Backbone as a ProteinNet text record, in pm:
[ID]
protein_1_A
[PRIMARY]
MSNTDASVPWGRPAVDSIPLPPFGTAEERTRFTRALQLHVALVDDGAPSLAAKVLAEALGSGRRGSGGGGPDLTPLELTVALATYFPAPWTPAALAAVLADRHGAPRDLGDGSWNWGYDPDFTAVPREGGGWEVERHERGSRRPFATLERDGDLVLMWMEHVRTSFAYPYGWRAEAAVAEALAEPARAVRRAHAADAARPYLVNWRAERERFLDEGRA
[TERTIARY]
8581.7	8495.1	8394.7	8268.7	8163.8	8075.7	8018.2	7918.5	7969.5	8090.3	8149.4	8191.1	8185.1	8209.4	8355	8390.1	8530.1	8594.3	8512.7	8568	8618.6	8605.4	8657.4	8786.2	8888.1	9021.2	9024.9	8942.3	8936.4	9074	9100.2	9226.8	9342.7	9323.1	9438.1	9489.8	9621.4	9673.8	9651	9646	9640.4	9783.9	9803.3	9936.4	9929.7	9990.5	9973.2	10035	10127.5	10193	10109.5	9997.8	9911.9	9829.5	9832.7	9750.2	9602.8	9517.3	9374.1	9315.6	9209.9	9141.2	9063.7	9037.1	9077.8	9224.6	9288.9	9430.8	9468	9573.2	9616.6	9707.2	9775.1	9873.9	9860.4	9916.9	9921.5	10012.7	10112.4	10200.2	10130.9	10039.9	9960.6	9870.7	9806.8	9719.7	9799	9918.3	10003	10039.3	10077.4	10113.9	9998.4	9875.1	9759.8	9736.2	9735.1	9706.7	9810.6	9941.2	10047.8	10036.2	10005.3	9989.4	9872.5	9765.5	9648.8	9685.7	9759.1	9801.7	9893.2	9983.5	10076.2	9998.7	9901.6	9816.6	9744.5	9687.3	9615.2	9712.9	9834	9932	9974.9	9989	10032.1	9927.6	9801.1	9697.8	9662.2	9693.4	9668	9766.5	9714.4	9801	9821.9	9797.2	9823.2	9966.6	9985.1	10125.1	10171.1	10111.1	9984.8	9862.5	9740.3	9621.1	9606.1	9544.4	9515.4	9426.8	9335.3	9245.8	9323.6	9425.8	9502.1	9585.1	9636.6	9714.4	9624.3	9506.3	9411.7	9367.6	9347.7	9307.9	9419.5	9544.6	9656.2	9662.2	9644.8	9648.3	9530.8	9412.2	9297.8	9315.6	9372.1	9399.1	9500.5	9604.4	9707.2	9654.6	9572.7	9517.4	9422.9	9345.5	9256.6	9330.3	9445.5	9524.8	9587.2	9641.4	9706.4	9606.7	9486.7	9389.3	9328.2	9336.7	9274.4	9379.6	9495.8	9596.7	9654.7	9662.9	9712.5	9607	9480	9371.6	9342	9221.5	9181.1	9198.1	9126.3	9143.9	9066.9	8967.9	8882.4	8912.9	8870	8886.1	8794.1	8845.5	8759.3	8666.5	8553.8	8469.1	8542.1	8634.4	8712.9	8800.7	8870.9	8959.9	8881	8766	8684.4	8634.1	8586.4	8538.5	8646.3	8766.9	8877.4	8923.4	8928.1	8968	8876.5	8746.9	8647.1	8653.9	8662.9	8655.4	8776.7	8891.9	9014.8	9055	8964.8	8997.7	9131.6	9148.6	9274	9307.1	9431.1	9465.4	9513.8	9444.2	9468.7	9423.2	9478.5	9448.8	9312.8	9206.6	9074.5	9033.7	8977.3	8900.4	8754.1	8662.4	8523.9	8476	8518.1	8472.9	8529.2	8656.7	8716.9	8650.8	8623.9	8560.9	8413	8347.5	8207.8	8199.4	8298.6	8300.8	8313.5	8393.9	8413.8	8286.9	8212.6	8094.3	7963.3	7978.5	7861.4	7751.9	7792.6	7692.5	7621.1	7661.4	7600.1	7471.2	7380.8	7255.6	7290.6	7238.4	7266.2	7406.5	7469.9	7605.1	7601.8	7713.1	7718.7	7682	7599.5	7558.5	7600.2	7663.9	7702	7573.5	7543	7416.3	7435.5	7558.5	7579.9	7618.8	7608.1	7640.4	7756.4	7832.1	7941.6	7902.8	7773.2	7727.9	7716.5	7710.7	7695.7	7584.3	7508.7	7401.1	7426.6	7399.4	7416.5	7327.3	7309.8	7231	7086	7011.9	6867.1	6800.7	6717.9	6642	6728.6	6819.6	6836.1	6929.3	6922	7018.1	7086.1	7201	7287.3	7326.3	7343	7392	7508.1	7616.4	7738.1	7748.7	7752.4	7762.2	7901.4	7978.8	8111.6	8106.2	8200.4	8218.1	8310.8	8286.9	8382	8515.7	8619.1	8751.6	8792.2	8701.5	8732.3	8650.1	8636.4	8554.3	8410.2	8328.6	8190.3	8097.9	7979.3	7868.8	7773.5	7751.5	7672.4	7539.5	7434	7297.2	7236	7163	7093.9	6945	6894.3	6751.7	6688.8	6581.7	6516.5	6370.4	6286.4	6140.3	6086	6134	6083.2	6156.1	6237	6314.9	6452.7	6500.7	6639.5	6708.2	6836.7	6906.5	7059.2	7135.1	7278.2	7333.1	7427.4	7482.7	7628	7709.7	7852.3	7916.3	8025.5	8112.6	8245.6	8286.3	8410.6	8513.7	8635.7	8737	8805.7	8796.2	8874.4	8802.6	8842.3	8784.2	8806.4	8928.8	8955.9	8860.2	8811.3	8712.7	8578	8540.9	8418.3	8436.3	8556	8585.9	8570.9	8626	8619.2	8474.6	8393.9	8256.4	8181.3	8210.9	8148.1	8188	8314.4	8363.5	8287.7	8270.5	8201.6	8055.2	7994.6	7849.6	7816.5	7909	7872.5	7932	8027.2	8083.1	7988.4	8008.6	7925.6	7982.6	7907.4	7957.3	7939.7	7837.7	7800	7790.5	7901.9	7908.2	7899.6	7828.6	7817	7954.1	7984.1	7897.7	7906.9	7981.3	8001.2	7871.1	7824.1	7700.6	7579.4	7596.5	7485.5	7488.8	7373.9	7371.8	7406.8	7525.5	7568.7	7489	7477	7405.6	7490.2	7444.1	7522.9	7567.8	7482.5	7513.7	7625.6	7617.2	7722.6	7851.4	7846.1	7968.7	8035.2	7952.8	8007.7	8072.5	8011.2	8067.8	8199.9	8211	8332.4	8442.9	8409.3	8506.4	8633.6	8623.4	8745.4	8830.4	8771.1	8849.8	8915	8845.4	8901.3	9022.5	9014.4	9127.6	9248.4	9223.8	9331.9	9401.6	9318	9374.7	9448.6	9398.1	9468	9603.8	9612.3	9740.7	9838.9	9785.5	9870.5	9917.6	9826.9	9864.5	9967.5	9958.5	10057.7	10193.2	10196.5	10327.1	10383.6	10296.2	10342.4	10394.5	10327	10364.1	10500.1	10545.7	10675.1	10789.5	10758.9	10860.5	10936.3	11058.7	11144.1	11082.6	11011.7	10967.3	10861.5	10785.3	10684.1	10740.4	10843.3	10917.2	10978.2	11036.8	11102.3	10997.3	10877.2	10772.6	10726.1	10710.5	10662.8	10764.6	10890.9	10992.8	10993.6	10976.3	10974.7	10848.4	10733.8	10612.2	10625	10682.9	10692.3	10796.8	10898.4	10994.7	10927.4	10847	10772.8	10682.5	10608.9	10518.4	10586.8	10699.2	10771.2	10838.9	10892.7	10956.2	10849.5	10731.7	10624.5	10578.5	10578.4	10542.8	10643.8	10772.2	10875.5	10873.5
-10820	-10820	-10710	-10727.7	-10627.3	-10618.6	-10500.7	-10478.6	-10527.9	-10483.1	-10526.7	-10404.9	-10422.3	-10314.8	-10282.2	-10152.7	-10111.8	-10122.4	-10138.9	-10148.3	-10290.6	-10381.1	-10521.8	-10532.4	-10597.6	-10601.2	-10710.3	-10695.5	-10797.8	-10825.6	-10956.3	-10995.4	-10998.3	-10967.5	-10973.9	-11116.3	-11137.6	-11272.3	-11345.3	-11474	-11555.6	-11598.8	-11637.6	-11681.7	-11831.5	-11910.9	-12051.8	-12118.4	-12052.1	-12115.5	-12105.4	-12029.6	-12022.5	-12149	-12220	-12342.5	-12308	-12396.9	-12381.2	-12471.7	-12428	-12519.2	-12625.2	-12738.5	-12776.3	-12806.3	-12752.5	-12766.6	-12903.2	-12959.8	-13095.5	-13095	-12984.4	-12973.1	-12833.8	-12825.1	-12696.6	-12599.7	-12651.1	-12566	-12499.9	-12574.5	-12513.5	-12404	-12428.4	-12325.4	-12197.5	-12217.5	-12103.2	-12025	-12095.5	-12027.4	-11947.9	-11998.3	-11926.1	-11801.1	-11817.8	-11703.3	-11596.4	-11636.9	-11540	-11466.8	-11534.7	-11473.4	-11376.8	-11411.7	-11322.4	-11196.7	-11213.9	-11096.8	-11007.3	-11063.8	-10986.3	-10916.3	-10982.3	-10924.1	-10799.6	-10812.2	-10700	-10582.5	-10612.4	-10506.6	-10441.7	-10520.7	-10461.5	-10377.4	-10416	-10336.1	-10211.8	-10213.3	-10093.7	-9985.5	-9863.2	-9754.9	-9653.9	-9697.1	-9609.8	-9621.6	-9572.4	-9561.2	-9668.5	-9784.5	-9835.8	-9775.2	-9802.6	-9761.8	-9842	-9783.4	-9856.6	-9978.7	-9964.4	-10077.3	-10192.7	-10168.3	-10278.6	-10345.6	-10270.3	-10329.9	-10418.8	-10365.5	-10442.4	-10572	-10566.2	-10680.6	-10788.7	-10740.5	-10831.8	-10904.9	-10831.9	-10891.7	-10992	-10957.8	-11046.8	-11175.1	-11165.9	-11285.7	-11375.3	-11315.6	-11393.7	-11458.6	-11380.1	-11432.2	-11550.4	-11546.8	-11654.7	-11783.5	-11769.2	-11891.4	-11947.9	-11858.2	-11902.5	-11956.6	-11889.7	-11930.2	-12066.3	-12117.5	-12247.5	-12356.8	-12333.2	-12433.8	-12455.9	-12354.8	-12369	-12370.4	-12395.6	-12395.7	-12529.5	-12547.9	-12673.3	-12667.3	-12759	-12764.2	-12657.5	-12592.7	-12498.6	-12355.7	-12261.8	-12119	-12079.7	-11988.5	-11927.2	-11830.6	-11793.1	-11688.1	-11557.9	-11521.5	-11400.3	-11411.7	-11524.9	-11544.5	-11540.9	-11604.2	-11603.6	-11462.2	-11390.5	-11254.8	-11165.6	-11173.1	-11090.1	-11129.7	-11260.2	-11309.8	-11259.7	-11262.6	-11218.5	-11065.6	-10991.4	-10845.4	-10785.3	-10856.1	-10803.7	-10874	-10955.3	-11029.3	-11103	-11174.2	-11246.2	-11337	-11328.3	-11403	-11544.5	-11618.9	-11763.2	-11821.2	-11938.7	-11991.7	-12064.4	-11991.1	-12050.9	-12087.5	-12200.6	-12234.5	-12208.6	-12197.4	-12186.1	-12295.6	-12421.1	-12531.3	-12518.1	-12474.9	-12466	-12352.7	-12243.8	-12133.6	-12171.1	-12235.8	-12278.7	-12368.7	-12456.2	-12546.5	-12469.9	-12361	-12280.8	-12203.8	-12161.4	-12078	-12160.8	-12294.9	-12383	-12353.1	-12311.8	-12292	-12159.5	-12072.3	-11936.3	-11939	-11852	-11839.2	-11787.3	-11847	-11804.5	-11842.8	-11937	-11980.4	-12043.2	-12040.4	-12100.6	-12247.9	-12288.5	-12426.7	-12479.9	-12593	-12658.6	-12715.2	-12672.6	-12717.9	-12852	-12904.1	-13037.7	-13040.6	-12924.6	-12917.2	-12824.6	-12794.6	-12700.3	-12558.4	-12532.9	-12400.1	-12385.9	-12259.5	-12230.2	-12132.2	-12149.1	-12056.7	-12010.3	-11881.4	-11830	-11712	-11673.9	-11558.3	-11585.4	-11484.4	-11501.2	-11364.9	-11349.2	-11227.4	-11098.5	-11079.4	-11157.3	-11278.8	-11373.4	-11481.9	-11472.2	-11541.1	-11529.2	-11670.2	-11688.7	-11810.9	-11784.3	-11854.8	-11844.2	-11969.8	-11951.2	-12056.8	-12050	-12163.7	-12158.1	-12118.7	-12034.6	-11995	-12087.2	-12108.9	-12187.4	-12112.3	-12179.7	-12118.6	-12059.7	-12064.4	-12013.3	-11892.8	-11875.3	-11764.6	-11802.6	-11699.2	-11724	-11618.7	-11657.7	-11564.6	-11568.4	-11454.7	-11445.7	-11379	-11445.2	-11394.4	-11362.3	-11253.3	-11209	-11242.4	-11302.1	-11336.4	-11270.7	-11191.5	-11123.3	-11106.4	-11166.4	-11156.7	-11184	-11292.9	-11333.3	-11284.9	-11183.9	-11133.4	-11191.4	-11217.6	-11266.3	-11176.4	-11142.2	-11060.5	-11083.9	-11064.4	-11078.2	-10982.2	-11024.5	-10945.2	-10909.2	-11006.4	-10979.3	-11090.9	-11053.9	-11151.3	-11154	-11270.3	-11283	-11364.5	-11319.3	-11381.6	-11503.4	-11521.8	-11631.5	-11681.1	-11800.6	-11859.6	-11765	-11707.9	-11621.7	-11504.3	-11458.9	-11346.2	-11390.4	-11519	-11569.7	-11576.4	-11619	-11616.8	-11482.2	-11377.6	-11243.3	-11188.4	-11230.7	-11188.3	-11249.5	-11374.5	-11434.7	-11362.3	-11328.1	-11251	-11123	-11051.2	-10928.6	-10943.9	-11052.5	-11067.7	-11115.8	-11189.7	-11250.8	-11169.2	-11081.2	-11004.1	-10897	-10847.8	-10737.4	-10605.7	-10533	-10412.4	-10288.9	-10292.1	-10168.3	-10200.2	-10251.3	-10266.6	-10134.1	-10130.9	-10008.1	-9959.9	-9829.9	-9716.9	-9675.7	-9748.9	-9701.6	-9722.9	-9610.6	-9617.3	-9604.4	-9584.7	-9564.5	-9421.4	-9380.8	-9253.8	-9282.2	-9235.2	-9262.2	-9182.1	-9234.4	-9163.6	-9044.2	-8921.3	-8802.6	-8791.2	-8818.8	-8804.3	-8902.8	-9024.8	-9123.8	-9086.4	-9041.9	-8998.3	-8881.6	-8786.5	-8669.8	-8708.2	-8804.6	-8851.2	-8924.5	-8991.5	-9067.9	-8978.7	-8855.4	-8778	-8747	-8700	-8665.5	-8792.2	-8904.5	-9026.7	-9067	-9049.6	-9084.4	-8995.8	-8866.9	-8777.4	-8821.4	-8857.9	-8902.6	-9028.9	-9121.7	-9247.8	-9218	-9126	-9090.4	-9029.3	-8946.3	-8888.2	-8998.1	-9093.5	-9202.2	-9290.4	-9313.3	-9393.4	-9326.5	-9193.6	-9120.3	-9129.6	-9129.1	-9141.4	-9281.9	-9382.6	-9520.1	-9531.2	-9467.5	-9481.8	-9420.5	-9328.5	-9265.7	-9350.4	-9461.2	-9549.9	-9620.8	-9659.5	-9721.1	-9844.1	-9927.4	-10054.4	-10027.2	-9919.1	-9888.2	-9798.6	-9719.1	-9651.1	-9752.2	-9858	-9964.9	-10039.6	-10066.5	-10136.5	-10059	-9928.8	-9849.9	-9856	-9851.2	-9859.8	-9998.8	-10107.1	-10242.8	-10266.3	-10211.8	-10228.9	-10169.7	-10045.9	-9982	-10058.5	-10115.4	-10193	-10316	-10389.8	-10504.9	-10469	-10359.5	-10317.6	-10273.7	-10200.1	-10159.5	-10276.3	-10371	-10486.1	-10576.2	-10584.2	-10659.4	-10597.6	-10466.3	-10398.8	-10425.5	-10423.5	-10450.4	-10591.6
4577.5	4693.5	4678	4717.7	4704.1	4824	4849.4	4952.8	5092.4	5123.5	5251.2	5332.9	5464.2	5560.1	5565	5543.4	5546.4	5682.4	5789.7	5922.5	5957.1	5862.8	5874.8	5796.3	5855.5	5784.5	5680.3	5574.9	5470.2	5410.9	5390.7	5328.6	5419.9	5550.7	5641.4	5651.2	5650.8	5651.6	5783.9	5774.5	5898.3	5929.5	6055.1	6105.5	6134.2	6042.1	6047.9	6171	6236.4	6351.2	6479.3	6479.2	6598.6	6607.4	6720.4	6730	6745.8	6703.4	6714.6	6820.1	6890.6	6981.4	6903.9	6965.4	7102	7110	7217.8	7233.2	7282.8	7224.6	7263.4	7382	7409	7519.5	7580.5	7705.7	7772	7696.2	7631.2	7553.2	7434.8	7371.5	7263.1	7316.4	7427.6	7487.6	7519.9	7579.4	7614	7490.8	7386	7259.7	7202.5	7209.2	7160.2	7244.6	7377.3	7465.1	7453.5	7446.3	7434	7300.6	7195.1	7067	7066.6	7135.9	7148.5	7228.8	7337.4	7416.7	7330.2	7258	7173.4	7060.6	7002.8	6897.5	6951.6	7068.7	7131.4	7151	7198.6	7222.8	7095.5	6983.6	6856.7	6791.8	6801.3	6735.8	6818.6	6948	7031.7	6989.6	6968.6	6926.5	7041	7164	7277.2	7327.8	7451.8	7498.9	7597.8	7616	7559.4	7630.3	7576.6	7645.6	7773.6	7874.1	7996.8	7969.2	7877.9	7844.9	7792	7705.7	7648.1	7758	7852.5	7961.5	8052.2	8079	8161	8089.1	7958.8	7884.3	7881	7863.7	7867.7	7999	8109.9	8239.7	8258	8211.3	8227.9	8146.1	8027.3	7948.9	8015.3	8072.3	8141.7	8267.9	8339.1	8466.3	8438.9	8333.9	8302.8	8275.7	8207	8179.6	8309.4	8392	8512.7	8614.8	8619.5	8722.2	8694.6	8572.7	8543.6	8533.5	8599.5	8599.2	8460.9	8381.3	8247.1	8141.5	8183.5	8088.9	8031.7	7983.9	7923	7771.4	7702.2	7556.1	7479.7	7545.8	7479.1	7520	7437.8	7471.7	7587.1	7669.8	7772.8	7697.4	7762.1	7705.9	7676.4	7766.2	7743.5	7623	7610.7	7492.9	7363.7	7361.2	7239.7	7206.4	7306	7286.5	7230.4	7287.8	7244.4	7102.6	7074.5	6944.5	6835.9	6862.1	6763.9	6745.9	6859.6	6852.9	6789	6795	6735.6	6607.6	6554.9	6430.5	6441.2	6551.5	6579.1	6464.7	6411.4	6285.2	6307.3	6395.9	6399.9	6267.9	6227.4	6093.8	6089	6128.6	6125.1	5983.8	5964	5847.8	5882.8	5783.2	5819.5	5912.7	5888.6	5970.5	6114.8	6124.9	6258	6339.6	6279.4	6354.9	6383.7	6291.6	6317.5	6440.3	6457.6	6572.3	6699.6	6699.5	6825	6855.1	6753.1	6768.1	6786.3	6790.4	6775.9	6883.3	7006.1	7109	7104.8	7009.7	7003.8	6921	6958.3	6879.9	6740.2	6637	6502.3	6449.8	6513.2	6474.1	6335.9	6263.4	6128.9	6133.7	6032.8	6015.9	5878.7	5876.8	5751	5690.2	5567.4	5499	5426.1	5429	5373	5227.6	5162.4	5018	4990.4	5099.7	5087.6	5125.2	5145	5181.4	5332.6	5379.1	5521.1	5541.7	5652.9	5687	5829.7	5859.5	5996.5	6015	6143.1	6178.3	6191.2	6232.4	6250.7	6236.6	6134.7	6108.9	6116	6030.6	5902.7	5924.8	5831.6	5823.2	5687.9	5678.1	5559.4	5516.5	5386	5328.2	5240.2	5258.1	5178.2	5089	4961.1	4861.8	4797.8	4790.2	4729.5	4584.2	4547.2	4406.9	4333	4208.5	4127.3	4125.1	4157.3	4158.3	4289	4390.7	4522.6	4561.7	4692.6	4744.2	4761	4790.9	4832.8	4779	4745.3	4719.7	4841.5	4900.8	5021.9	4995.8	5038.5	5021.1	5159	5164.7	5287.8	5271.3	5377.3	5382.6	5505.4	5481.5	5592.2	5561	5643.9	5638.2	5497.4	5440.7	5314.1	5192.4	5207.1	5091.8	5090.4	4971.6	4952.6	4848.4	4879.1	4785.8	4803.8	4698	4708.7	4811.7	4892.9	5003.9	4983.1	4943.3	4926.4	4843.7	4779.2	4709.9	4782.3	4833.6	4907.9	4825	4828.8	4743.1	4804.4	4934.7	4994.5	5124.6	5165.8	5289.3	5407.8	5413.1	5527.8	5541.4	5429.6	5439.5	5488	5467.8	5525.1	5680.1	5722.9	5865.1	5925.3	5857.3	5903.9	5907.7	5809	5805.1	5925.6	5958.6	6075.3	6204.7	6215.8	6332.1	6345.5	6231.7	6236.5	6270.7	6226.2	6248.7	6392.2	6456	6587.1	6701.4	6679.2	6789.4	6834.2	6952.3	7005.6	6954.9	6871.6	6812.6	6897.6	6985.6	7061.2	7210	7267.2	7408.3	7480.6	7592.2	7670.4	7712.8	7706.4	7673.6	7525.2	7443	7302.2	7224.5	7161.9	7089.7	7176.2	7306	7397.9	7451.5	7506.8	7580	7726.2	7765.3	7905.2	8004.9	8124.6	8228.8	8276.1	8251.7	8272.8	8421.1	8515.9	8656.7	8695.9	8645.7	8674.2	8614.3	8485.2	8415.9	8482.9	8526.7	8593	8728.2	8798.5	8924.4	8902.6	8787.6	8758.5	8698.8	8658.3	8581.1	8662.4	8784.9	8860.3	8891.6	8934.8	8947.5	8817.2	8708.2	8577.3	8541.8	8572.6	8546.8	8635.9	8757.7	8842.6	8788.8	8740.1	8687.7	8558.2	8472.4	8350.4	8382.6	8485	8523	8570.8	8649.8	8697.1	8580.8	8489.7	8372.6	8286.7	8270.8	8193.3	8258.4	8396.6	8465.8	8442.5	8444	8418.2	8276.9	8179	8038.7	8011.1	8102.3	8083.3	8138.1	8202.8	8260.5	8146.9	8175.7	8068.3	8002.7	8083.7	8023.7	7915.3	7929	7825.6	7716.6	7748	7639.6	7547.7	7609.9	7531.1	7449.4	7509.9	7439.8	7316	7330.9	7213.6	7100.8	7131.7	7029.7	6966.5	7048.2	6999.5	6914.8	6959.7	6882.4	6742.7	6734.7	6606.1	6518.2	6581.9	6505.5	6445.7	6527.8	6476	6362.5	6374.4	6269.6	6147	6161	6042.9	5970.1	6048.7	5984	5914.5	5975.8	5913.9	5783.2	5775.6	5652.4	5541.3	5580	5482	5432.3
[MASK]
++++++++++++++++++++++++++++++++++++++++++++++++++++++++++++++++++++++++++++++++++++++++++++++++++++++++++++++++++++++++++++++++++++++++++++++++++++++++++++++++++++++++++++++++++++++++++++++++++++++++++++++++++++++++++

C-alpha cells in the first residue's frame, strides 16, 4: 500500500456475521444496530466517555422509535458507521449502493473501475491479482494517488473520503465567550460523569471491554 493516510485503519478485518442493508427482517436490523453500538463501545477508550454513552443511547433510540426500523440505515447509523470504520462486510458495490444519494458518491464505470468525489475526483482501477490502483484528478491534472491491496481497503478509502472530518468544534476556532459560559456547566457534568463511571456496572464494563480486546488480540 502506498500514499495512504495513517489515520485510516487499513487492513482491518471485516466481520462476516454482520448483516448488510437493505435488511430483510427486523432481526437483521437489530443485529446490525447492536453490533454498531458494541463497536462504538469497544473503540472508545474512556471510562466510557460521555460521548460514547450518548451515542449508544441515540443509536438504540433510533431503532426503537421507528418500530424496529426499516430496511435501510438511518442517517445517524450511516454517519456513525462511516466515522468509526464499522467492520460490516461491505463490498465496494454494497457500500456504493448505501452512499448512492450523496454528492460525489462512488459510480461504477462499467469496466470494473470506480469513480467518486468532485474536485478532486478519484478513479480506482482493479489490479491484476487483486487490489486497486487509485488516480487523483483535479483541475485537469491526473496523478497516481494510492495502491490498495484489497477490496476492503477501497471501502475504507471511501469511508475516509465521504465522512465529515472536521465537525464543529474540532478543527474550528470556538467562540471564546460561548466556551467560557459553558465551562462551569461542563465541569459539573464531568464531575457527575466521573461519579457514574465509578459505579459497578461501568467498572464491570471496563473489565469486560479489556477482556474482549485482549482475547481478540490473541
